Coordinates of C-alpha atoms and ligand atoms in Angstrom, one line a residue:
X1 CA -97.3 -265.5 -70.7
X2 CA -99.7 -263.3 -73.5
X3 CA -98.3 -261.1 -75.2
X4 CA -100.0 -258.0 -74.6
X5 CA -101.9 -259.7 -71.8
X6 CA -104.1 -256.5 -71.0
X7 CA -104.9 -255.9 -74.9
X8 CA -105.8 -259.4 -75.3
X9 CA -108.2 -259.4 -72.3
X10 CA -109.6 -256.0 -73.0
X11 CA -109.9 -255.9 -77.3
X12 CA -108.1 -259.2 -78.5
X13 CA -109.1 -257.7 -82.5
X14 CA -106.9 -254.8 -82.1
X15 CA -104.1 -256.6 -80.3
X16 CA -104.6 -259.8 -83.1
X17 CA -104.1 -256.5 -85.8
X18 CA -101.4 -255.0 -83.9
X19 CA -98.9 -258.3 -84.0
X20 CA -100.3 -259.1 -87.5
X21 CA -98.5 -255.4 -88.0
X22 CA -95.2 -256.2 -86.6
X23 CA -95.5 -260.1 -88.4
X24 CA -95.1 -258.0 -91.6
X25 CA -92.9 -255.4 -90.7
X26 CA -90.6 -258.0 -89.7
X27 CA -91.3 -260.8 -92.5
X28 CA -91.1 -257.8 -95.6
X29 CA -88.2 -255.5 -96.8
X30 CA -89.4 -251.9 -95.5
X31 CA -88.0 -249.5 -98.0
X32 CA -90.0 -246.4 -98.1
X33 CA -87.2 -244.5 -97.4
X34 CA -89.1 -242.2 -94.4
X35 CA -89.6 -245.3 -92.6
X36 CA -87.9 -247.5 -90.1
X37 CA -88.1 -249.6 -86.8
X38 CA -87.8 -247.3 -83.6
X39 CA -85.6 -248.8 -81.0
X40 CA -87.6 -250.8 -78.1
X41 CA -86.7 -247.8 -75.3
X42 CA -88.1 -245.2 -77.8
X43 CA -91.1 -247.5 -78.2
X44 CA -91.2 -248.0 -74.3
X45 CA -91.5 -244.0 -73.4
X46 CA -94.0 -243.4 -76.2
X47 CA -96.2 -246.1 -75.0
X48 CA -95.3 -244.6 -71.3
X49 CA -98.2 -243.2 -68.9
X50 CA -96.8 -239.9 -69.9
X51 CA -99.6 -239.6 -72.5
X52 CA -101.8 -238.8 -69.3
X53 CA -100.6 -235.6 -68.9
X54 CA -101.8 -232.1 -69.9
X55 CA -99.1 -229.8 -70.6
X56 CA -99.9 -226.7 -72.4
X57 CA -97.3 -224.3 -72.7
X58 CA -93.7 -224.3 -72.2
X59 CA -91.5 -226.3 -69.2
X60 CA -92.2 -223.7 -66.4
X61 CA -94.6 -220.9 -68.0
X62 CA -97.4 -223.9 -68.0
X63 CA -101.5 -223.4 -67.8
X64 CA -101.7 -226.2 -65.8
X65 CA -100.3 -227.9 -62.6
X66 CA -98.6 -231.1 -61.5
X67 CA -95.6 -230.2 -64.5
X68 CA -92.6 -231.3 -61.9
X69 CA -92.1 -234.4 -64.4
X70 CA -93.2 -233.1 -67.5
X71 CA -90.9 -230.1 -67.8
X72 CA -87.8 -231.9 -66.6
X73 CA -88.7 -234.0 -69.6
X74 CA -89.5 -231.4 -72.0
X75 CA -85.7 -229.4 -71.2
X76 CA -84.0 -232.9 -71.6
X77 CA -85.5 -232.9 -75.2
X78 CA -84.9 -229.5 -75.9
X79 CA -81.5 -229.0 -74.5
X80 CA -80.3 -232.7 -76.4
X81 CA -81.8 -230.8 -79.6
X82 CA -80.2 -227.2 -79.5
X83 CA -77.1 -229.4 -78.3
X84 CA -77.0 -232.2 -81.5
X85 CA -78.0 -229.4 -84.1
X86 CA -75.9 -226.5 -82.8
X87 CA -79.2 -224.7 -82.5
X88 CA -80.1 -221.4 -80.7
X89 CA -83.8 -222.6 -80.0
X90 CA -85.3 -226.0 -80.3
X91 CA -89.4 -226.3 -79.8
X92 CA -90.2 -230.4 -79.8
X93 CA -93.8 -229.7 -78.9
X94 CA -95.7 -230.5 -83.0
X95 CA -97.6 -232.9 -83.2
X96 CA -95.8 -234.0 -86.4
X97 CA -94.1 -231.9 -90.2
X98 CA -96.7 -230.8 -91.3
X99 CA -97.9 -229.1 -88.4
X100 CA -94.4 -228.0 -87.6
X101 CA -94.2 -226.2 -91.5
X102 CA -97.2 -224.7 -91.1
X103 CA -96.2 -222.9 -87.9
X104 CA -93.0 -221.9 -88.9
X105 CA -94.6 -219.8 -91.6
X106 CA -97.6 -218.7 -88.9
X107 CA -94.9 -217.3 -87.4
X108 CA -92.1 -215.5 -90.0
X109 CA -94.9 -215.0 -92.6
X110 CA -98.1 -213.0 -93.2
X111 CA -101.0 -214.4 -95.2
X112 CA -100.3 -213.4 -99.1
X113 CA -96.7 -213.3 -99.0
X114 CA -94.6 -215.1 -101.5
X115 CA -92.7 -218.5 -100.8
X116 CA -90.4 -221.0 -102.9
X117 CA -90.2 -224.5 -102.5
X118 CA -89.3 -227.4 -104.7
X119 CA -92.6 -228.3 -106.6
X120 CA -93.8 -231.2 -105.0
X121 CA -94.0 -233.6 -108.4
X122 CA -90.5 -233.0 -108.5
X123 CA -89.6 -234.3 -104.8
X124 CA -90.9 -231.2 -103.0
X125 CA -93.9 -232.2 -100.0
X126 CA -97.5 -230.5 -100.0
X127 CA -96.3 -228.1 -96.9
X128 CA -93.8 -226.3 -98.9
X129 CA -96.2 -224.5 -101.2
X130 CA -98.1 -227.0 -103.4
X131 CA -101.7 -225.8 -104.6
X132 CA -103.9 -227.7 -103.1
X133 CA -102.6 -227.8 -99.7
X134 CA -102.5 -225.1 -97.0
X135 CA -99.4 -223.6 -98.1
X136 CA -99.9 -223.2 -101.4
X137 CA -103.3 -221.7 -100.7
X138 CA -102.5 -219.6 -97.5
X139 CA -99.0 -217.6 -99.2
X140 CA -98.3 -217.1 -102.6
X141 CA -96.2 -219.7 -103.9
X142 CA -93.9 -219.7 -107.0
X143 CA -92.3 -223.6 -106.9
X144 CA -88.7 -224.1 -108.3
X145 CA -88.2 -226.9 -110.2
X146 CA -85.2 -229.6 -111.2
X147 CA -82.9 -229.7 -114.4
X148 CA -84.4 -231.1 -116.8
X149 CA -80.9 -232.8 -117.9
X150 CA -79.5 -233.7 -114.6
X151 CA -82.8 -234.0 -112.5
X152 CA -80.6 -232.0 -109.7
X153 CA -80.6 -228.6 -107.9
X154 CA -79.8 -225.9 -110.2
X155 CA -78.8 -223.4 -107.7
X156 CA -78.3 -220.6 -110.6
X157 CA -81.4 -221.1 -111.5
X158 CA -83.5 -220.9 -108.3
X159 CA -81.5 -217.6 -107.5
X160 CA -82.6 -216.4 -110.7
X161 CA -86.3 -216.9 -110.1
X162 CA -85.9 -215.6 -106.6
X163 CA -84.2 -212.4 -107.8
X164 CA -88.0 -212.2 -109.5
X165 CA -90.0 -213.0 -107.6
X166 CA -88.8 -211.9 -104.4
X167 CA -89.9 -214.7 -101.7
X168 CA -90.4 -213.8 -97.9
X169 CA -88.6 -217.5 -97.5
X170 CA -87.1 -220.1 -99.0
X171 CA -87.8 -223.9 -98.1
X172 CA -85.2 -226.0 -99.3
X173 CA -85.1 -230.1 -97.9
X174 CA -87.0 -232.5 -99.7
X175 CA -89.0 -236.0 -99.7
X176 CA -87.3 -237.5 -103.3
X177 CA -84.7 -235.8 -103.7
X178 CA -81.4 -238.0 -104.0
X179 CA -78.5 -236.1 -104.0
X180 CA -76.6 -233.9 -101.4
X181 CA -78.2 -230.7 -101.1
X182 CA -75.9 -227.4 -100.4
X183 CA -77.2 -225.6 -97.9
X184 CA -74.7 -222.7 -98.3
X185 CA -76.0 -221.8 -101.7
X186 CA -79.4 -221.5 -100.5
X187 CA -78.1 -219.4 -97.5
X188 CA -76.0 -217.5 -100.7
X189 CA -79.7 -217.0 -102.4
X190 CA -81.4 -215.8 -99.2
X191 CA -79.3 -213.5 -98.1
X192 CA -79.1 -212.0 -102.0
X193 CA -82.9 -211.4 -102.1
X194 CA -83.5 -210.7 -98.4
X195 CA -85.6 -214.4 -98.0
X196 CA -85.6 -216.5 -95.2
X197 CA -83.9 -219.8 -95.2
X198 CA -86.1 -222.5 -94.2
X199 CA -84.9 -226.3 -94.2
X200 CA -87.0 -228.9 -94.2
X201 CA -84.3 -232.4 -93.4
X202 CA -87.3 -234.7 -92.1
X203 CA -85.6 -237.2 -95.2
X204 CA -82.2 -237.1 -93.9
X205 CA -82.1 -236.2 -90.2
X206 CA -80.4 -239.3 -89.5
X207 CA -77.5 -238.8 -92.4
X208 CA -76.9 -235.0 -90.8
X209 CA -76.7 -236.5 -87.0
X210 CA -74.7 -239.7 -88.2
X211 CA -71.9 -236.7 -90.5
X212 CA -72.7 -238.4 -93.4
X213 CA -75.2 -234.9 -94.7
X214 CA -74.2 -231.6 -94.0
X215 CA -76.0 -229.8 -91.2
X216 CA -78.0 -226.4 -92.3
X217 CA -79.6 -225.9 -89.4
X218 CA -76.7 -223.4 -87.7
X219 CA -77.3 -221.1 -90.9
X220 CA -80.6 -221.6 -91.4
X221 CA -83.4 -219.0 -89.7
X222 CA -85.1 -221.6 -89.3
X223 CA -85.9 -225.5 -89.7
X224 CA -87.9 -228.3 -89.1
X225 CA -87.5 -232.3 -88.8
X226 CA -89.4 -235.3 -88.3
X227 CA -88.4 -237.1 -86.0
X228 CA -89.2 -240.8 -87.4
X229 CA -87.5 -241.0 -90.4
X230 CA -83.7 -241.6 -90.3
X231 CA -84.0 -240.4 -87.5
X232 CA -85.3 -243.3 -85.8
X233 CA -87.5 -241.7 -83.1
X234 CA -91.4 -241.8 -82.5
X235 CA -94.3 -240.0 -84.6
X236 CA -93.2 -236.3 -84.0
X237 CA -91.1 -233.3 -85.1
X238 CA -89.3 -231.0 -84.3
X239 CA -88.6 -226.8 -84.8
X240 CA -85.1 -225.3 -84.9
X241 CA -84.3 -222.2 -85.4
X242 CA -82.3 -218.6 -84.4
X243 CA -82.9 -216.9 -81.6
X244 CA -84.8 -214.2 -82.7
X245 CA -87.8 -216.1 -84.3
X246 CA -87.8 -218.3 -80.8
X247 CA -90.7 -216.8 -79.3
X248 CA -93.0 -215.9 -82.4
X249 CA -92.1 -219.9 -83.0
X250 CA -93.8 -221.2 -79.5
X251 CA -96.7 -218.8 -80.0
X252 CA -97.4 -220.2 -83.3
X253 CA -97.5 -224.0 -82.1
X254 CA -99.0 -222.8 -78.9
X255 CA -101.5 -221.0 -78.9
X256 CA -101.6 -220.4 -82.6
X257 CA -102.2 -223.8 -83.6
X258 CA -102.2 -226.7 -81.2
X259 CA -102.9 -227.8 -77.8
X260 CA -101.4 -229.6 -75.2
X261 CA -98.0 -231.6 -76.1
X262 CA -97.7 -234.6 -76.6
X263 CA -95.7 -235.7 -73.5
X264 CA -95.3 -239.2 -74.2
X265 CA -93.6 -238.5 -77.7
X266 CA -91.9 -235.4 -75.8
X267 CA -89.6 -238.4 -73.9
X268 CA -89.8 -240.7 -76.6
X269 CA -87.7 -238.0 -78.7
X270 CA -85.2 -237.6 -76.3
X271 CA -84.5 -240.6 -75.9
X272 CA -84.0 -240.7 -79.7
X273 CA -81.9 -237.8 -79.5
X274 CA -79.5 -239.7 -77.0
X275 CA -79.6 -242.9 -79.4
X276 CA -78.7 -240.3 -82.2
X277 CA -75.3 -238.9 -80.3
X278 CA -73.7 -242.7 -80.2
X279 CA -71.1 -244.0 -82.3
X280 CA -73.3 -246.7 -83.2
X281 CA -75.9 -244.4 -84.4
X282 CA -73.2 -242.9 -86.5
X283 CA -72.6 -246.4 -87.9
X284 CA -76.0 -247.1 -88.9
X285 CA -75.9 -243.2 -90.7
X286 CA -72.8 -244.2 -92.7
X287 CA -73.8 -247.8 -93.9
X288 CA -77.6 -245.9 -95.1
X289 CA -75.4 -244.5 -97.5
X290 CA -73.3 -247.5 -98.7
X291 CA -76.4 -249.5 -98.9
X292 CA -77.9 -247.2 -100.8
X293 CA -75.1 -246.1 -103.0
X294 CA -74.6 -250.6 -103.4
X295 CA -78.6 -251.0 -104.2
X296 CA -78.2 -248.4 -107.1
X297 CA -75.2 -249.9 -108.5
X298 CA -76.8 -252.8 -109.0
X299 CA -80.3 -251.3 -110.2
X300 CA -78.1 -249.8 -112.5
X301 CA -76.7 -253.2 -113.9
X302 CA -80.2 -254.1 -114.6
X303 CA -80.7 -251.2 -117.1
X304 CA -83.4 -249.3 -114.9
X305 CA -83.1 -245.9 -114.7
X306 CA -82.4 -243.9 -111.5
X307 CA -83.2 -239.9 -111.6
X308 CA -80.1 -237.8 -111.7
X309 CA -78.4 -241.1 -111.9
X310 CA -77.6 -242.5 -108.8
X311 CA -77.8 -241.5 -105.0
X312 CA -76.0 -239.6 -102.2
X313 CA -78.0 -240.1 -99.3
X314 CA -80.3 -242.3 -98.0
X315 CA -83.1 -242.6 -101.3
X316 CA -83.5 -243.9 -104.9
X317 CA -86.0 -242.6 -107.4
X318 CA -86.7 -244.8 -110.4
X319 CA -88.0 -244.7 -113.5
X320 CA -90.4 -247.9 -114.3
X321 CA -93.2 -246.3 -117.1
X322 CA -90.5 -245.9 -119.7
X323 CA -87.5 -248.4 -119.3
X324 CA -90.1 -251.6 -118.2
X325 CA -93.1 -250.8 -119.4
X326 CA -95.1 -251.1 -116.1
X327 CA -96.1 -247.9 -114.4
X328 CA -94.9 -247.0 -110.7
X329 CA -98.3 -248.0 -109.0
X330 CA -98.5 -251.1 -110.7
X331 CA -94.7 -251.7 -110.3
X332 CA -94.9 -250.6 -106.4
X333 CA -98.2 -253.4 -106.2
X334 CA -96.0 -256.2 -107.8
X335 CA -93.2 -255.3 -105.7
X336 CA -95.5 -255.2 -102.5
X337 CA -96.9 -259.3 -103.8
X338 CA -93.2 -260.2 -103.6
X339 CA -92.7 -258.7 -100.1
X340 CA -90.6 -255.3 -101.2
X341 CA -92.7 -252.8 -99.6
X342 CA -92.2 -249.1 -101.7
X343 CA -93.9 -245.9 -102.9
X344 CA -95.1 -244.9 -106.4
X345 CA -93.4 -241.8 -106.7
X346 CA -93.7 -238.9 -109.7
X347 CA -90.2 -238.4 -111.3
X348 CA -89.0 -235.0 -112.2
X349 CA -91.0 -234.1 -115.5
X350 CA -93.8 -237.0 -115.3
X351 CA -95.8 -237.4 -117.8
X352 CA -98.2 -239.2 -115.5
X353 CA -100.4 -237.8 -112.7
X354 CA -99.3 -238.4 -109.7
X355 CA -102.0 -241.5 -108.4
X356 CA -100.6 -243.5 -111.4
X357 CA -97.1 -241.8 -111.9
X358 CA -93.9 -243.2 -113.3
X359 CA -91.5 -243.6 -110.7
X360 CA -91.0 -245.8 -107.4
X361 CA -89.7 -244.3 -104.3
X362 CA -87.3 -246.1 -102.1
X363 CA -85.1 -246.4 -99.3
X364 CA -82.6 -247.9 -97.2
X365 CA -83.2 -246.9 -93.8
X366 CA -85.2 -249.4 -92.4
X367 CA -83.3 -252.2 -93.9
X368 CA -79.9 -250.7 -92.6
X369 CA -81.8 -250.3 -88.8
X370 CA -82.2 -254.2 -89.6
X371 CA -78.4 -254.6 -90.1
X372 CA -78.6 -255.4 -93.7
X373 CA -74.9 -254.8 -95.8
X374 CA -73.9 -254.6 -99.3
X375 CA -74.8 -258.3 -100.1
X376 CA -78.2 -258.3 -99.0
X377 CA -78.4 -254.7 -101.5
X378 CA -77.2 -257.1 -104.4
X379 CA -80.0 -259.6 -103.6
X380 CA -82.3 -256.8 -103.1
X381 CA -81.7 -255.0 -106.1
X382 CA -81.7 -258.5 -108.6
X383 CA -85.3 -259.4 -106.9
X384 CA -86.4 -255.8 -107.7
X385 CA -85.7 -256.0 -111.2
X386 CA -86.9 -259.6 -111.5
X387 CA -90.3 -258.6 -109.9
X388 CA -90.4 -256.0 -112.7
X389 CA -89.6 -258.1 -115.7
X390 CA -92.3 -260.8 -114.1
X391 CA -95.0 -258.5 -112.5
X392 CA -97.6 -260.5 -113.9
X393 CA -96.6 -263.8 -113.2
X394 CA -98.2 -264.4 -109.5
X395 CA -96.1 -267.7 -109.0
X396 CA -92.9 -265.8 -109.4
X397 CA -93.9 -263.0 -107.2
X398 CA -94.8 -265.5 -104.5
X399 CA -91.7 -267.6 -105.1
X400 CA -89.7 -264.4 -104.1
X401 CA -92.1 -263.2 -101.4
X402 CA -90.8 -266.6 -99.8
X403 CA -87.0 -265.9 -100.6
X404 CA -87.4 -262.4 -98.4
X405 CA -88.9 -263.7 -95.7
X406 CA -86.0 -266.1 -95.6
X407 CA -84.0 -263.5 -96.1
X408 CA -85.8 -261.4 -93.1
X409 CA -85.5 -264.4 -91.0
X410 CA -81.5 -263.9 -90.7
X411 CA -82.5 -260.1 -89.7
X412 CA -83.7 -258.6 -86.5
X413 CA -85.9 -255.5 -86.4
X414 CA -85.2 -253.2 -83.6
X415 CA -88.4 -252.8 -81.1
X416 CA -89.9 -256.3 -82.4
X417 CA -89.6 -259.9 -81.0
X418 CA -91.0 -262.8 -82.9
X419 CA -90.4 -264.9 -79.9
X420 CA -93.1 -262.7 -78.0
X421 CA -95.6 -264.4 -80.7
X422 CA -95.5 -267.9 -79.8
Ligands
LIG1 N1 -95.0 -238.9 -96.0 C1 -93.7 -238.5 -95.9 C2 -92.8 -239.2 -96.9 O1 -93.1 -240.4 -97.1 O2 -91.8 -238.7 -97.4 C3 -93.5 -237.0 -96.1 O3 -94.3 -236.3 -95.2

């Protein structure tokens, strides 16, 4: 039988695109680290006729009619949430982090008021203050930044700069940042100069479910996640947060700033959630870690330069402009030719803007989701560095573009089946 019999019949060019898509998700090693295969029953309820219904509001305080489905879905999300983070209040309803940022601070924060977050050259994201994007436009933000010796959290120093300049909140959680982050310091800082402690774990959701990262949400006022990344669930996110910001937090998604939820995601997250509270999931948290933490060992061995020198969780940053002589965008394109997809990445201090920066970004994830162990990291890590010392040499680049998909071929990706092709 077709695969995708009524996409074929109805557009054949978007279902032709759509398994070229999973042909190279499953023939390349995926290691932007805030991607990864979503499990097929997560794919199932996103792609469920669930996306036909209007749902604005909350499970039964709705605009609408007809919600008998929809809000016995929408409390199996939330109550799996508030249960797996030790939450007081859970809202699953944005659309995805950024929107879930921005109505965090619609909701704790007046227009003008002061915020910190890690700048975003330094492995902060747009929505927690950066100049050019709402954030950084809307409040007035004063960016912390990393030591310029260990490329690490200097907790002594962001206290010192919040003692000046006073910030309504605090976002602490990042997108390239490698190491454990201590959540109780930043709770330490907050409470000091009377700030709010916002985290941001999108990045390492996974790691916090799977006990491998501590969790802040419990002492955090409040939070936010993705729900895609380590997490393994579909496009979405996610607010947590105390009690007493609950209801200022649903009026800012809705009606502050969107409409309807997304229903189909709505399901689709909790069944991520119940993937998240299994044993196996832990399993899959824990090897993240030793893959990564066995990728940068041997990264190391090659002479390339990791920031702050290795990795905790689930991420590498390195250095390519100074220790190979190739910058990260032209690094991340030879690495793409050999079939190692990645990120150019600014590292902490670039001299370089950030289209053409100096670092790569990448991740383990996706690769663990696949089942990949320590050995494939050692293969993983020698083809990275040859790619490097060869980036101009096509041949070689396609020589090892042909050893990973060999490579891949040993591997199956959760929520694809080549055999579906044929
Ligand atoms: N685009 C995400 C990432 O790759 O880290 C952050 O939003």
């Amino acid at each position: 039988m077709t695969y995708l019999p009524a996409l074929q019949k109805t557009d054949p060019e978007v279902r032709d695109l759509i398994v070229s898509e999973e042909k190279r998700e499953a023939d390349k090693i995926r290691l932007i680290p805030s991607e990864n295969y979503a499990s097929q029953a997560v794919m199932e309820a996103t792609g469920s006729i669930l996306t036909n219904k209007y749902s604005e509001g909350y499970p039964h305080k709705r605009y609408y009619e007809g919600q008998q489905v929809t809000d016995a879905i929408e409390d199996l999300a939330i109550d799996r949430a508030k249960e797996l983070f030790g939450v007081e209040h859970a809202n699953v309803q944005p659309y995805s982090g950024s929107p879930a940022n921005m109505a965090v601070y619609h909701a704790v924060l007046e227009h003008g008021d002061t915020i910190m977050g890690l700048a975003l050259p330094h492995g902060g994201h747009l929505t927690h203050g950066w100049k050019v994007n709402f954030s950084g436009k809307t409040y007035n933000s004063v960016p912390y930044e990393l030591d310029p010796e260990t490329e690490m959290l200097d907790y002594g120093k962001i206290l010192e700069k919040a003692r000046e300049v006073k910030p309504k909140l605090i976002v602490a959680g990042y997108t390239a940042y490698p190491r454990i982050i201590d959540w109780e310091k930043f709770r330490e800082i907050c409470d000091e100069v009377g700030a709010l402690f916002h985290a941001d774990t999108s990045h390492i959701t996974g790691l916090i479910v799977g006990g491998v990262h501590p969790n802040p949400f419990p002492i955090a006022d409040t939070g936010i996640t993705t729900t895609h990344k380590s997490l393994r669930g579909p496009r979405g996110a996610m607010i947590m947060s105390k009690a007493e910001h609950a209801q200022k937090i649903d009026k800012a998604i809705m009606p502050g700033l969107q409409g309807g939820p997304h229903n189909h995601t709505t399901a689709a997250i909790a069944v991520a959630l119940k993937e998240a509270k299994t044993p196996e999931f832990k399993t899959y948290a824990e090897q993240i870690v030793k893959n990564a933490k066995a990728l940068a060992e041997n990264m190391k061995s090659h002479g390339l330069r990791l920031v702050s020198g290795g990795t905790d969780n689930h991420l590498i940053l390195f250095e390519t402009q100074q220790s190979k002589g190739i910058s990260g965008r032209d690094a991340a394109k030879a690495l793409d030719k050999a079939g190692i997809v990645t990120n150019c990445n600014t590292v902490p201090f670039d001299p370089n803007p950030p289209f053409n920066p100096s670092g790569v970004r990448i991740g383990t994830p996706a690769i663990t989701s696949r089942g990949m162990k320590e050995d494939e990291m050692k293969k993983i890590g020698d083809w990275i560095n040859s790619v490097l010392e060869n980036h101009e040499d096509e041949t070689k680049l396609t020589g090892i573009a042909e050893d990973v998909k060999a490579l891949c071929d040993d591997f199956s990706c959760p929520g694809i089946n080549p055999g579906n092709w044929s």
